[in-house]
Every structure is written in structure tokens, then in C-alpha cells.
Amino acid sequence: MDGQLIAFTGIAAGMVTMPGADFAVVVRNALDSRRAGVATAVGVAGGLLVHTALAVAGLAAVLVAVPALFGAVQLLGGVYLLYLGVGALIAAVRSAGAHADSATGPAAAPADGPAALLGTARSLRQGFLTNALNPKAPVLFLSLLPQFVPAGEPALPRTLLLATMVVAMALVWFPAVALLVDRLGNWLRRPRVTRALEATTGALLTALGGVLLIELVLA
């Protein structure tokens, strides 16, 4: 493995594992069930696949170069994060009002059936949209990927390899987070802990959404 590829692996690993909106959504949904958490994780990886594909195809440059288009993505991303964040905060408040109903936290979702499938689809969608509507990702990939294409080497095969590495890391990291949350489920689903995690993830998502909207207004 060449030096540039090793350096990219470290940078990409740090980028994928850095706590943010993706991490918060995976943890929040994994509290509901392992299936929901893993589905959210796969959705996040799907969003990364979109960003990396756009960067490889050169379409991310168009997005960044057209202020109106970039602003639209930023607006959608900010509003969606606010929607998820406020929803998590409301769930935390409702949980506080009903804490006496259960000593072990919310009941697990049914393993099978239409309701479970709908819940899985919703989690997959939430993970995908949380990542796909992140307006900073196109800028990041546009600035990052070209730096690791050796001079004189065809750009397309190399950027495809780098993009594949990022998506593969996401497919390992985020499901691992979901499985860890599920593994700690008996403790994490205790009413007080659940409320604290709901409130924390809700506040984080709301703050991230607010930052995107503020940056859009100030731009």
C-alpha cells in the first residue's frame, strides 16, 4: 500500500468516525431496536455513496459552483436536522412524563411484520437523508479526493478506489455503533438514560441544523 493511500485511510477513518449528525441519528434509532440502528447505519453509508459518486463524476463541483443549488441543499439539510432534533427532544419530554410506566424503558419493536418493516424503512430513510443532505460533504470530498491522486496517474480509477474505501468504512463503523448500543440495551434503555440520550441527540441535531440555517442566512 503506498504512502498516500495509508494517509488517506487515516484521514477518512477520522472523518467517518467523528461524532456528528450521522452518529447521533444512528444512536438515537438504535435505542429503539437493533434493526432500526443497523438500517440507519446502512442509510448513512448510502448517503456517503451519493456524495462520493457525485465527487467522482464531477457533479459535486457543479453543486458547489452554483450558489442557488448549494443553498437549496443547505436549507433542506438544516430543516431536516431540525426536524429530527426537535422530534428527539419531544420524545425525551414525553418519556419524562411517562417514566413510571416502565422500569426498563420502551418496549422493543416487534421482530417481524408490517410495522417492523415500516420502521426499518423509516430508519433507513432517516440515515440516508441525514447524510445525503449534508451540504458540507461535497466540499469536503472535492477538496480531499484530488489530493490523493498521484501525479500522472488516471484520476477516475484512483478516486473510485478512495470513494469505495470511505463507503466501506462507513459500512463497518456505523453498524458497529448500532450493535454496541443494542448490546448495552438493558442499561441504555433505562428510562433516565433513554431520556438523557434522547435529549442529548436531540440537542445536537437541533444545534447542527441551526448552524446550517444560520450560515445560509449569513452567506
mmCIF file of C-alpha atoms in Angstrom:
data_model
loop_
_atom_site.group_PDB
_atom_site.id
_atom_site.type_symbol
_atom_site.label_atom_id
_atom_site.label_comp_id
_atom_site.label_asym_id
_atom_site.label_seq_id
_atom_site.Cartn_x
_atom_site.Cartn_y
_atom_site.Cartn_z
ATOM 1 C CA MET A 1 0.000 0.000 0.000
ATOM 2 C CA ASP A 2 1.506 3.357 -0.996
ATOM 3 C CA GLY A 3 2.029 6.222 1.408
ATOM 4 C CA GLN A 4 -0.778 8.359 0.004
ATOM 5 C CA LEU A 5 -3.265 5.517 0.420
ATOM 6 C CA ILE A 6 -2.171 4.978 4.018
ATOM 7 C CA ALA A 7 -2.570 8.694 4.761
ATOM 8 C CA PHE A 8 -5.988 8.759 3.133
ATOM 9 C CA THR A 9 -7.087 5.741 5.178
ATOM 10 C CA GLY A 10 -6.278 7.566 8.397
ATOM 11 C CA ILE A 11 -7.975 10.792 7.335
ATOM 12 C CA ALA A 12 -11.047 9.002 6.016
ATOM 13 C CA ALA A 13 -11.333 6.909 9.185
ATOM 14 C CA GLY A 14 -11.248 10.058 11.297
ATOM 15 C CA MET A 15 -13.819 11.712 9.054
ATOM 16 C CA VAL A 16 -16.219 8.745 9.235
ATOM 17 C CA THR A 17 -15.903 8.149 12.981
ATOM 18 C CA MET A 18 -16.101 11.792 14.045
ATOM 19 C CA PRO A 19 -19.303 12.270 16.092
ATOM 20 C CA GLY A 20 -21.888 14.349 14.281
ATOM 21 C CA ALA A 21 -25.386 14.183 12.894
ATOM 22 C CA ASP A 22 -24.877 10.709 11.389
ATOM 23 C CA PHE A 23 -23.612 9.313 14.683
ATOM 24 C CA ALA A 24 -26.443 10.927 16.640
ATOM 25 C CA VAL A 25 -29.158 9.544 14.362
ATOM 26 C CA VAL A 26 -27.704 6.027 14.453
ATOM 27 C CA VAL A 27 -27.520 6.053 18.267
ATOM 28 C CA ARG A 28 -30.997 7.510 18.623
ATOM 29 C CA ASN A 29 -32.587 4.879 16.382
ATOM 30 C CA ALA A 30 -30.530 2.032 17.826
ATOM 31 C CA LEU A 31 -32.198 2.795 21.150
ATOM 32 C CA ASP A 32 -35.462 1.696 19.545
ATOM 33 C CA SER A 33 -34.082 -1.590 18.225
ATOM 34 C CA ARG A 34 -31.012 -3.201 16.717
ATOM 35 C CA ARG A 35 -32.795 -3.432 13.366
ATOM 36 C CA ALA A 36 -33.570 0.297 13.370
ATOM 37 C CA GLY A 37 -29.994 1.172 14.285
ATOM 38 C CA VAL A 38 -28.425 -1.005 11.608
ATOM 39 C CA ALA A 39 -30.912 0.235 8.993
ATOM 40 C CA THR A 40 -29.996 3.817 9.881
ATOM 41 C CA ALA A 41 -26.307 2.943 9.599
ATOM 42 C CA VAL A 42 -26.827 1.467 6.127
ATOM 43 C CA GLY A 43 -28.755 4.604 5.160
ATOM 44 C CA VAL A 44 -25.839 6.789 6.262
ATOM 45 C CA ALA A 45 -23.485 4.717 4.112
ATOM 46 C CA GLY A 46 -25.918 5.157 1.219
ATOM 47 C CA GLY A 47 -25.756 8.920 1.644
ATOM 48 C CA LEU A 48 -21.966 8.772 1.594
ATOM 49 C CA LEU A 49 -22.180 6.699 -1.574
ATOM 50 C CA VAL A 50 -24.162 9.516 -3.191
ATOM 51 C CA HIS A 51 -21.595 12.143 -2.185
ATOM 52 C CA THR A 52 -18.617 10.092 -3.293
ATOM 53 C CA ALA A 53 -20.296 9.204 -6.600
ATOM 54 C CA LEU A 54 -21.044 12.876 -7.248
ATOM 55 C CA ALA A 55 -17.427 13.774 -6.477
ATOM 56 C CA VAL A 56 -16.083 11.073 -8.791
ATOM 57 C CA ALA A 57 -18.440 12.147 -11.572
ATOM 58 C CA GLY A 58 -17.549 15.808 -11.108
ATOM 59 C CA LEU A 59 -21.132 16.770 -10.294
ATOM 60 C CA ALA A 60 -20.196 17.890 -6.797
ATOM 61 C CA ALA A 61 -18.201 20.701 -8.416
ATOM 62 C CA VAL A 62 -21.376 21.887 -10.116
ATOM 63 C CA LEU A 63 -23.243 21.829 -6.812
ATOM 64 C CA VAL A 64 -20.557 23.888 -5.093
ATOM 65 C CA ALA A 65 -20.214 26.302 -8.028
ATOM 66 C CA VAL A 66 -23.936 27.143 -8.216
ATOM 67 C CA PRO A 67 -24.836 29.152 -5.093
ATOM 68 C CA ALA A 68 -28.593 28.718 -5.504
ATOM 69 C CA LEU A 69 -28.311 24.940 -5.773
ATOM 70 C CA PHE A 70 -25.883 24.698 -2.887
ATOM 71 C CA GLY A 71 -28.115 26.950 -0.782
ATOM 72 C CA ALA A 72 -31.130 24.764 -1.517
ATOM 73 C CA VAL A 73 -29.285 21.670 -0.270
ATOM 74 C CA GLN A 74 -28.136 23.582 2.808
ATOM 75 C CA LEU A 75 -31.685 24.725 3.524
ATOM 76 C CA LEU A 76 -33.089 21.215 3.160
ATOM 77 C CA GLY A 77 -30.317 19.766 5.296
ATOM 78 C CA GLY A 78 -30.776 22.326 8.060
ATOM 79 C CA VAL A 79 -34.548 21.925 8.148
ATOM 80 C CA TYR A 80 -34.305 18.130 8.192
ATOM 81 C CA LEU A 81 -31.812 18.114 11.069
ATOM 82 C CA LEU A 82 -34.065 20.499 12.981
ATOM 83 C CA TYR A 83 -36.994 18.172 12.321
ATOM 84 C CA LEU A 84 -35.091 15.176 13.681
ATOM 85 C CA GLY A 85 -33.687 17.129 16.609
ATOM 86 C CA VAL A 86 -36.993 18.612 17.721
ATOM 87 C CA GLY A 87 -38.593 15.180 17.348
ATOM 88 C CA ALA A 88 -35.973 13.663 19.646
ATOM 89 C CA LEU A 89 -36.427 16.458 22.209
ATOM 90 C CA ILE A 90 -40.196 15.960 22.173
ATOM 91 C CA ALA A 91 -39.688 12.211 22.651
ATOM 92 C CA ALA A 92 -37.440 12.939 25.649
ATOM 93 C CA VAL A 93 -40.085 15.212 27.206
ATOM 94 C CA ARG A 94 -42.840 12.652 26.623
ATOM 95 C CA SER A 95 -40.656 9.923 28.095
ATOM 96 C CA ALA A 96 -40.130 12.060 31.195
ATOM 97 C CA GLY A 97 -43.892 12.403 31.597
ATOM 98 C CA ALA A 98 -44.436 8.663 31.322
ATOM 99 C CA HIS A 99 -41.369 7.399 33.198
ATOM 100 C CA ALA A 100 -43.441 5.454 35.687
ATOM 101 C CA ASP A 101 -44.993 3.272 33.010
ATOM 102 C CA SER A 102 -41.957 1.016 32.646
ATOM 103 C CA ALA A 103 -38.944 0.153 34.718
ATOM 104 C CA THR A 104 -36.853 -0.963 31.784
ATOM 105 C CA GLY A 105 -37.587 1.657 29.165
ATOM 106 C CA PRO A 106 -39.504 1.490 25.911
ATOM 107 C CA ALA A 107 -40.594 -1.883 24.631
ATOM 108 C CA ALA A 108 -38.661 -3.332 21.766
ATOM 109 C CA ALA A 109 -40.188 -3.155 18.348
ATOM 110 C CA PRO A 110 -41.690 -6.384 17.019
ATOM 111 C CA ALA A 111 -39.165 -8.521 15.188
ATOM 112 C CA ASP A 112 -41.330 -9.073 12.130
ATOM 113 C CA GLY A 113 -44.459 -7.832 10.458
ATOM 114 C CA PRO A 114 -45.564 -4.760 8.501
ATOM 115 C CA ALA A 115 -44.948 -2.376 11.406
ATOM 116 C CA ALA A 116 -41.359 -3.577 11.758
ATOM 117 C CA LEU A 117 -40.756 -3.256 8.014
ATOM 118 C CA LEU A 118 -42.151 0.277 8.008
ATOM 119 C CA GLY A 119 -39.951 1.160 10.959
ATOM 120 C CA THR A 120 -36.895 -0.251 9.188
ATOM 121 C CA ALA A 121 -37.688 1.726 6.043
ATOM 122 C CA ARG A 122 -38.117 4.899 8.103
ATOM 123 C CA SER A 123 -34.779 4.362 9.831
ATOM 124 C CA LEU A 124 -33.061 3.684 6.507
ATOM 125 C CA ARG A 125 -34.541 6.882 5.094
ATOM 126 C CA GLN A 126 -33.500 8.935 8.110
ATOM 127 C CA GLY A 127 -29.911 7.743 7.889
ATOM 128 C CA PHE A 128 -29.756 8.356 4.156
ATOM 129 C CA LEU A 129 -31.265 11.841 4.240
ATOM 130 C CA THR A 130 -29.205 12.929 7.234
ATOM 131 C CA ASN A 131 -26.029 12.243 5.281
ATOM 132 C CA ALA A 132 -27.178 12.994 1.734
ATOM 133 C CA LEU A 133 -28.475 16.452 2.722
ATOM 134 C CA ASN A 134 -25.218 17.442 4.392
ATOM 135 C CA PRO A 135 -24.041 20.389 2.240
ATOM 136 C CA LYS A 136 -20.508 20.263 3.621
ATOM 137 C CA ALA A 137 -19.851 16.772 2.234
ATOM 138 C CA PRO A 138 -19.479 17.813 -1.447
ATOM 139 C CA VAL A 139 -16.954 20.486 -0.463
ATOM 140 C CA LEU A 140 -15.055 18.009 1.690
ATOM 141 C CA PHE A 141 -14.819 15.343 -0.989
ATOM 142 C CA LEU A 142 -13.922 17.844 -3.702
ATOM 143 C CA SER A 143 -11.045 19.163 -1.623
ATOM 144 C CA LEU A 144 -9.932 15.785 -0.248
ATOM 145 C CA LEU A 145 -10.020 13.214 -3.054
ATOM 146 C CA PRO A 146 -7.801 15.037 -5.618
ATOM 147 C CA GLN A 147 -5.001 15.386 -3.064
ATOM 148 C CA PHE A 148 -4.562 11.615 -3.010
ATOM 149 C CA VAL A 149 -4.376 11.036 -6.761
ATOM 150 C CA PRO A 150 -0.678 10.646 -7.658
ATOM 151 C CA ALA A 151 0.610 12.886 -10.424
ATOM 152 C CA GLY A 152 0.431 11.209 -13.795
ATOM 153 C CA GLU A 153 -2.000 8.527 -12.633
ATOM 154 C CA PRO A 154 -5.523 8.340 -14.177
ATOM 155 C CA ALA A 155 -7.877 10.168 -11.811
ATOM 156 C CA LEU A 156 -11.002 8.047 -12.247
ATOM 157 C CA PRO A 157 -9.743 4.639 -11.034
ATOM 158 C CA ARG A 158 -7.981 6.237 -8.078
ATOM 159 C CA THR A 159 -10.944 8.359 -6.968
ATOM 160 C CA LEU A 160 -13.220 5.332 -7.342
ATOM 161 C CA LEU A 161 -10.927 3.401 -5.018
ATOM 162 C CA LEU A 162 -10.849 6.229 -2.475
ATOM 163 C CA ALA A 163 -14.627 6.634 -2.617
ATOM 164 C CA THR A 164 -15.111 2.897 -2.128
ATOM 165 C CA MET A 165 -12.853 2.983 0.920
ATOM 166 C CA VAL A 166 -14.915 5.740 2.542
ATOM 167 C CA VAL A 167 -18.199 3.919 1.991
ATOM 168 C CA ALA A 168 -16.695 0.628 3.224
ATOM 169 C CA MET A 169 -15.507 2.327 6.435
ATOM 170 C CA ALA A 170 -18.999 3.706 6.988
ATOM 171 C CA LEU A 171 -20.495 0.244 6.458
ATOM 172 C CA VAL A 172 -18.224 -1.055 9.217
ATOM 173 C CA TRP A 173 -18.299 1.838 11.687
ATOM 174 C CA PHE A 174 -21.955 2.832 11.858
ATOM 175 C CA PRO A 175 -23.395 -0.708 12.118
ATOM 176 C CA ALA A 176 -20.781 -1.347 14.822
ATOM 177 C CA VAL A 177 -22.079 1.689 16.724
ATOM 178 C CA ALA A 178 -25.656 0.441 16.345
ATOM 179 C CA LEU A 179 -24.719 -3.044 17.555
ATOM 180 C CA LEU A 180 -22.828 -1.606 20.531
ATOM 181 C CA VAL A 181 -25.838 0.479 21.539
ATOM 182 C CA ASP A 182 -28.028 -2.607 21.227
ATOM 183 C CA ARG A 183 -25.508 -4.653 23.221
ATOM 184 C CA LEU A 184 -25.774 -2.107 26.035
ATOM 185 C CA GLY A 185 -29.536 -2.022 25.535
ATOM 186 C CA ASN A 186 -30.614 -3.104 29.027
ATOM 187 C CA TRP A 187 -28.720 -0.191 30.540
ATOM 188 C CA LEU A 188 -29.231 2.373 27.788
ATOM 189 C CA ARG A 189 -32.978 1.728 27.667
ATOM 190 C CA ARG A 190 -33.458 2.508 31.340
ATOM 191 C CA PRO A 191 -35.884 5.470 31.468
ATOM 192 C CA ARG A 192 -33.414 8.039 32.799
ATOM 193 C CA VAL A 193 -30.641 7.020 30.425
ATOM 194 C CA THR A 194 -33.014 6.939 27.458
ATOM 195 C CA ARG A 195 -34.286 10.420 28.260
ATOM 196 C CA ALA A 196 -30.737 11.728 28.601
ATOM 197 C CA LEU A 197 -29.675 10.221 25.267
ATOM 198 C CA GLU A 198 -32.822 11.437 23.523
ATOM 199 C CA ALA A 199 -32.265 14.934 24.895
ATOM 200 C CA THR A 200 -28.549 14.910 24.000
ATOM 201 C CA THR A 201 -29.027 13.678 20.441
ATOM 202 C CA GLY A 202 -31.996 15.998 20.003
ATOM 203 C CA ALA A 203 -29.977 18.987 21.168
ATOM 204 C CA LEU A 204 -27.045 18.017 18.926
ATOM 205 C CA LEU A 205 -29.207 17.586 15.821
ATOM 206 C CA THR A 206 -31.098 20.798 16.533
ATOM 207 C CA ALA A 207 -27.837 22.701 17.002
ATOM 208 C CA LEU A 208 -26.331 21.300 13.795
ATOM 209 C CA GLY A 209 -29.477 22.163 11.843
ATOM 210 C CA GLY A 210 -29.499 25.652 13.318
ATOM 211 C CA VAL A 211 -25.859 26.200 12.368
ATOM 212 C CA LEU A 212 -26.582 25.252 8.748
ATOM 213 C CA LEU A 213 -29.505 27.668 8.570
ATOM 214 C CA ILE A 214 -27.566 30.478 10.271
ATOM 215 C CA GLU A 215 -24.675 30.015 7.833
ATOM 216 C CA LEU A 216 -27.168 30.179 4.969
ATOM 217 C CA VAL A 217 -28.662 33.427 6.239
ATOM 218 C CA LEU A 218 -25.249 34.995 6.832
ATOM 219 C CA ALA A 219 -23.816 33.880 3.498
#
